[in-house]
Amino acid sequence: MKALSLISLLFFITLSSFNLKKEKKQIQNNPTQTEINRDSIITYAKQYLGTPYVYASSNPKKGFDCSGFVSYVFKNYGISLPRSSAEYKNLGKTLKPEDFKVGDIIVFYGYKNKTAIGHLGIICEANGMQSKFIHASSGKAQQVTVTSLDTEHYTKRFYKCVDVLSE
């Protein structure tokens, strides 16, 4: 009888150790200063792929707009950046395409107004004007996504790329 009770107890413990709940996405938070590098910023940013686009939001539980996403990602590394895309017009030193690096911020004009800044992203694969960037898209994707800079929609709107990590 004791053997049967022991087997039943072990069986119950084994079953209860399995987590049957839906696995939640684990998000990295607040790495130490020594961990900050360009690749870790992109790894962190990519955890939010698929997060919905929500105008004027920097809340990962609700969604992001482009500047909300960029400022949220860099804030995790202790880097304070403007919350409005317009404030990036005069931010940082403009890089030549051959100097683009992972973690640099790419700045675009608005798609209707070619004089005002209208969109931002973070370079996640550096290759000059063929680079890819991660951003909260208000366009077709309507979410955090990765896009190639060499698409016509973005090459026509390209304003500059800046390095905020070396300043």
PDB file of C-alpha atoms in Angstrom:
ATOM      1  CA  MET A   1       0.000   0.000   0.000  1.00  0.00           C
ATOM      2  CA  LYS A   2       2.869   2.375   0.848  1.00  0.00           C
ATOM      3  CA  ALA A   3       4.476   1.632  -2.526  1.00  0.00           C
ATOM      4  CA  LEU A   4       1.247   2.526  -4.345  1.00  0.00           C
ATOM      5  CA  SER A   5       0.923   5.761  -2.340  1.00  0.00           C
ATOM      6  CA  LEU A   6       4.541   6.641  -3.104  1.00  0.00           C
ATOM      7  CA  ILE A   7       4.068   5.963  -6.832  1.00  0.00           C
ATOM      8  CA  SER A   8       0.888   8.058  -6.860  1.00  0.00           C
ATOM      9  CA  LEU A   9       2.666  10.900  -5.080  1.00  0.00           C
ATOM     10  CA  LEU A  10       5.598  10.798  -7.528  1.00  0.00           C
ATOM     11  CA  PHE A  11       3.194  10.708 -10.464  1.00  0.00           C
ATOM     12  CA  PHE A  12       1.338  13.766  -9.105  1.00  0.00           C
ATOM     13  CA  ILE A  13       4.589  15.686  -8.515  1.00  0.00           C
ATOM     14  CA  THR A  14       5.808  14.863 -12.021  1.00  0.00           C
ATOM     15  CA  LEU A  15       2.558  16.026 -13.623  1.00  0.00           C
ATOM     16  CA  SER A  16       2.350  19.194 -11.562  1.00  0.00           C
ATOM     17  CA  SER A  17       5.877  20.193 -12.609  1.00  0.00           C
ATOM     18  CA  PHE A  18       4.688  20.704 -16.176  1.00  0.00           C
ATOM     19  CA  ASN A  19       3.479  24.213 -16.926  1.00  0.00           C
ATOM     20  CA  LEU A  20       0.412  23.921 -19.114  1.00  0.00           C
ATOM     21  CA  LYS A  21      -0.129  27.688 -19.385  1.00  0.00           C
ATOM     22  CA  LYS A  22       0.700  29.482 -22.620  1.00  0.00           C
ATOM     23  CA  GLU A  23       4.365  30.438 -22.602  1.00  0.00           C
ATOM     24  CA  LYS A  24       4.841  34.189 -22.281  1.00  0.00           C
ATOM     25  CA  LYS A  25       7.553  35.997 -24.189  1.00  0.00           C
ATOM     26  CA  GLN A  26      10.352  36.773 -21.768  1.00  0.00           C
ATOM     27  CA  ILE A  27      11.670  40.300 -22.127  1.00  0.00           C
ATOM     28  CA  GLN A  28      15.194  41.289 -21.148  1.00  0.00           C
ATOM     29  CA  ASN A  29      15.308  44.269 -18.837  1.00  0.00           C
ATOM     30  CA  ASN A  30      17.973  46.694 -17.724  1.00  0.00           C
ATOM     31  CA  PRO A  31      21.279  45.099 -18.645  1.00  0.00           C
ATOM     32  CA  THR A  32      24.311  46.461 -16.850  1.00  0.00           C
ATOM     33  CA  GLN A  33      26.470  49.065 -18.560  1.00  0.00           C
ATOM     34  CA  THR A  34      29.113  46.460 -19.426  1.00  0.00           C
ATOM     35  CA  GLU A  35      26.528  44.498 -21.418  1.00  0.00           C
ATOM     36  CA  ILE A  36      25.576  47.410 -23.666  1.00  0.00           C
ATOM     37  CA  ASN A  37      26.683  46.795 -27.196  1.00  0.00           C
ATOM     38  CA  ARG A  38      25.114  47.264 -30.588  1.00  0.00           C
ATOM     39  CA  ASP A  39      24.095  43.632 -31.035  1.00  0.00           C
ATOM     40  CA  SER A  40      22.423  43.454 -27.625  1.00  0.00           C
ATOM     41  CA  ILE A  41      20.315  46.504 -28.485  1.00  0.00           C
ATOM     42  CA  ILE A  42      19.056  44.749 -31.622  1.00  0.00           C
ATOM     43  CA  THR A  43      18.442  41.501 -29.752  1.00  0.00           C
ATOM     44  CA  TYR A  44      16.392  43.453 -27.224  1.00  0.00           C
ATOM     45  CA  ALA A  45      14.492  45.360 -29.936  1.00  0.00           C
ATOM     46  CA  LYS A  46      13.645  42.159 -31.829  1.00  0.00           C
ATOM     47  CA  GLN A  47      11.794  40.836 -28.782  1.00  0.00           C
ATOM     48  CA  TYR A  48       9.075  43.311 -29.719  1.00  0.00           C
ATOM     49  CA  LEU A  49       8.621  42.144 -33.313  1.00  0.00           C
ATOM     50  CA  GLY A  50       4.886  41.890 -33.957  1.00  0.00           C
ATOM     51  CA  THR A  51       3.946  44.417 -31.258  1.00  0.00           C
ATOM     52  CA  PRO A  52       1.105  46.527 -32.705  1.00  0.00           C
ATOM     53  CA  TYR A  53       1.567  50.056 -34.004  1.00  0.00           C
ATOM     54  CA  VAL A  54      -0.233  52.500 -31.704  1.00  0.00           C
ATOM     55  CA  TYR A  55       0.076  56.230 -32.365  1.00  0.00           C
ATOM     56  CA  ALA A  56       1.758  58.224 -29.557  1.00  0.00           C
ATOM     57  CA  SER A  57       2.523  55.106 -27.513  1.00  0.00           C
ATOM     58  CA  SER A  58       5.716  53.816 -25.954  1.00  0.00           C
ATOM     59  CA  ASN A  59       4.012  51.051 -23.995  1.00  0.00           C
ATOM     60  CA  PRO A  60       5.042  47.530 -25.025  1.00  0.00           C
ATOM     61  CA  LYS A  61       1.830  46.077 -23.576  1.00  0.00           C
ATOM     62  CA  LYS A  62      -0.317  48.291 -25.826  1.00  0.00           C
ATOM     63  CA  GLY A  63       1.954  49.091 -28.758  1.00  0.00           C
ATOM     64  CA  PHE A  64       4.459  51.590 -30.105  1.00  0.00           C
ATOM     65  CA  ASP A  65       4.710  54.389 -32.580  1.00  0.00           C
ATOM     66  CA  CYS A  66       8.102  54.802 -34.269  1.00  0.00           C
ATOM     67  CA  SER A  67       9.667  57.273 -31.835  1.00  0.00           C
ATOM     68  CA  GLY A  68       8.081  55.504 -28.874  1.00  0.00           C
ATOM     69  CA  PHE A  69       9.734  52.268 -29.971  1.00  0.00           C
ATOM     70  CA  VAL A  70      13.171  53.832 -30.524  1.00  0.00           C
ATOM     71  CA  SER A  71      13.127  55.750 -27.237  1.00  0.00           C
ATOM     72  CA  TYR A  72      11.834  52.698 -25.334  1.00  0.00           C
ATOM     73  CA  VAL A  73      14.581  50.421 -26.659  1.00  0.00           C
ATOM     74  CA  PHE A  74      17.400  52.855 -25.902  1.00  0.00           C
ATOM     75  CA  LYS A  75      15.949  53.793 -22.496  1.00  0.00           C
ATOM     76  CA  ASN A  76      16.463  50.146 -21.485  1.00  0.00           C
ATOM     77  CA  TYR A  77      20.189  50.827 -21.908  1.00  0.00           C
ATOM     78  CA  GLY A  78      20.148  54.095 -19.983  1.00  0.00           C
ATOM     79  CA  ILE A  79      20.195  56.240 -23.131  1.00  0.00           C
ATOM     80  CA  SER A  80      17.628  59.026 -23.129  1.00  0.00           C
ATOM     81  CA  LEU A  81      16.398  59.969 -26.605  1.00  0.00           C
ATOM     82  CA  PRO A  82      13.690  62.336 -27.819  1.00  0.00           C
ATOM     83  CA  ARG A  83      10.142  61.020 -27.739  1.00  0.00           C
ATOM     84  CA  SER A  84       9.093  62.866 -30.897  1.00  0.00           C
ATOM     85  CA  SER A  85      10.471  62.004 -34.344  1.00  0.00           C
ATOM     86  CA  ALA A  86      10.632  65.731 -35.205  1.00  0.00           C
ATOM     87  CA  GLU A  87      13.320  66.189 -32.540  1.00  0.00           C
ATOM     88  CA  TYR A  88      15.697  63.933 -34.496  1.00  0.00           C
ATOM     89  CA  LYS A  89      16.104  66.471 -37.319  1.00  0.00           C
ATOM     90  CA  ASN A  90      19.087  68.119 -35.638  1.00  0.00           C
ATOM     91  CA  LEU A  91      20.180  65.223 -33.414  1.00  0.00           C
ATOM     92  CA  GLY A  92      23.630  63.720 -33.780  1.00  0.00           C
ATOM     93  CA  LYS A  93      26.172  63.726 -36.551  1.00  0.00           C
ATOM     94  CA  THR A  94      25.001  62.537 -39.949  1.00  0.00           C
ATOM     95  CA  LEU A  95      26.729  59.343 -41.072  1.00  0.00           C
ATOM     96  CA  LYS A  96      27.727  58.398 -44.608  1.00  0.00           C
ATOM     97  CA  PRO A  97      26.049  55.166 -45.780  1.00  0.00           C
ATOM     98  CA  GLU A  98      29.360  53.286 -45.654  1.00  0.00           C
ATOM     99  CA  ASP A  99      29.608  54.217 -41.967  1.00  0.00           C
ATOM    100  CA  PHE A 100      26.167  52.878 -40.934  1.00  0.00           C
ATOM    101  CA  LYS A 101      26.388  50.447 -38.003  1.00  0.00           C
ATOM    102  CA  VAL A 102      23.964  48.188 -36.206  1.00  0.00           C
ATOM    103  CA  GLY A 103      22.260  50.285 -33.518  1.00  0.00           C
ATOM    104  CA  ASP A 104      22.391  53.562 -35.447  1.00  0.00           C
ATOM    105  CA  ILE A 105      19.129  55.455 -35.817  1.00  0.00           C
ATOM    106  CA  ILE A 106      17.749  55.996 -39.283  1.00  0.00           C
ATOM    107  CA  VAL A 107      15.626  59.109 -39.806  1.00  0.00           C
ATOM    108  CA  PHE A 108      13.038  59.671 -42.546  1.00  0.00           C
ATOM    109  CA  TYR A 109      10.918  62.527 -43.814  1.00  0.00           C
ATOM    110  CA  GLY A 110       7.164  62.103 -43.569  1.00  0.00           C
ATOM    111  CA  TYR A 111       5.589  60.343 -46.518  1.00  0.00           C
ATOM    112  CA  LYS A 112       3.411  63.378 -47.321  1.00  0.00           C
ATOM    113  CA  ASN A 113       5.649  66.210 -46.091  1.00  0.00           C
ATOM    114  CA  LYS A 114       9.222  66.133 -47.385  1.00  0.00           C
ATOM    115  CA  THR A 115      10.355  68.878 -44.996  1.00  0.00           C
ATOM    116  CA  ALA A 116       9.268  67.400 -41.662  1.00  0.00           C
ATOM    117  CA  ILE A 117      10.709  64.312 -39.987  1.00  0.00           C
ATOM    118  CA  GLY A 118       8.078  61.611 -39.970  1.00  0.00           C
ATOM    119  CA  HIS A 119       9.626  58.248 -39.165  1.00  0.00           C
ATOM    120  CA  LEU A 120      12.500  56.517 -37.325  1.00  0.00           C
ATOM    121  CA  GLY A 121      14.048  53.093 -37.053  1.00  0.00           C
ATOM    122  CA  ILE A 122      17.119  51.313 -35.715  1.00  0.00           C
ATOM    123  CA  ILE A 123      19.622  49.744 -38.104  1.00  0.00           C
ATOM    124  CA  CYS A 124      19.644  45.996 -37.416  1.00  0.00           C
ATOM    125  CA  GLU A 125      21.721  44.883 -40.445  1.00  0.00           C
ATOM    126  CA  ALA A 126      24.237  47.458 -41.644  1.00  0.00           C
ATOM    127  CA  ASN A 127      24.988  47.499 -45.366  1.00  0.00           C
ATOM    128  CA  GLY A 128      24.923  51.139 -46.478  1.00  0.00           C
ATOM    129  CA  MET A 129      21.756  52.012 -48.382  1.00  0.00           C
ATOM    130  CA  GLN A 130      20.848  48.295 -48.446  1.00  0.00           C
ATOM    131  CA  SER A 131      20.716  48.151 -44.637  1.00  0.00           C
ATOM    132  CA  LYS A 132      17.726  46.730 -42.785  1.00  0.00           C
ATOM    133  CA  PHE A 133      16.061  48.502 -39.894  1.00  0.00           C
ATOM    134  CA  ILE A 134      13.633  47.583 -37.140  1.00  0.00           C
ATOM    135  CA  HIS A 135      10.779  50.008 -36.549  1.00  0.00           C
ATOM    136  CA  ALA A 136       7.167  50.425 -35.509  1.00  0.00           C
ATOM    137  CA  SER A 137       5.452  50.751 -38.874  1.00  0.00           C
ATOM    138  CA  SER A 138       2.208  52.636 -39.337  1.00  0.00           C
ATOM    139  CA  GLY A 139       2.073  51.358 -42.909  1.00  0.00           C
ATOM    140  CA  LYS A 140       0.984  47.985 -44.223  1.00  0.00           C
ATOM    141  CA  ALA A 141       2.628  46.051 -41.381  1.00  0.00           C
ATOM    142  CA  GLN A 142       0.941  48.014 -38.535  1.00  0.00           C
ATOM    143  CA  GLN A 143       3.469  46.542 -36.083  1.00  0.00           C
ATOM    144  CA  VAL A 144       7.123  46.390 -35.102  1.00  0.00           C
ATOM    145  CA  THR A 145       8.828  44.880 -38.134  1.00  0.00           C
ATOM    146  CA  VAL A 146      12.120  44.721 -40.036  1.00  0.00           C
ATOM    147  CA  THR A 147      12.289  46.501 -43.392  1.00  0.00           C
ATOM    148  CA  SER A 148      14.975  46.996 -46.005  1.00  0.00           C
ATOM    149  CA  LEU A 149      16.110  50.582 -46.541  1.00  0.00           C
ATOM    150  CA  ASP A 150      16.402  49.984 -50.275  1.00  0.00           C
ATOM    151  CA  THR A 151      12.625  49.832 -50.798  1.00  0.00           C
ATOM    152  CA  GLU A 152      11.417  52.783 -52.884  1.00  0.00           C
ATOM    153  CA  HIS A 153       9.100  53.982 -50.106  1.00  0.00           C
ATOM    154  CA  TYR A 154      12.038  54.478 -47.735  1.00  0.00           C
ATOM    155  CA  THR A 155      14.858  55.520 -50.088  1.00  0.00           C
ATOM    156  CA  LYS A 156      12.723  58.447 -51.293  1.00  0.00           C
ATOM    157  CA  ARG A 157      12.081  59.530 -47.691  1.00  0.00           C
ATOM    158  CA  PHE A 158      15.594  58.954 -46.293  1.00  0.00           C
ATOM    159  CA  TYR A 159      16.885  61.990 -44.388  1.00  0.00           C
ATOM    160  CA  LYS A 160      19.897  60.739 -42.400  1.00  0.00           C
ATOM    161  CA  CYS A 161      21.370  58.120 -40.128  1.00  0.00           C
ATOM    162  CA  VAL A 162      22.898  59.043 -36.758  1.00  0.00           C
ATOM    163  CA  ASP A 163      25.041  57.281 -34.183  1.00  0.00           C
ATOM    164  CA  VAL A 164      23.766  57.967 -30.653  1.00  0.00           C
ATOM    165  CA  LEU A 165      25.928  55.304 -29.024  1.00  0.00           C
ATOM    166  CA  SER A 166      29.348  56.848 -29.644  1.00  0.00           C
ATOM    167  CA  GLU A 167      28.449  60.317 -28.374  1.00  0.00           C
TER     168      GLU A 167
END
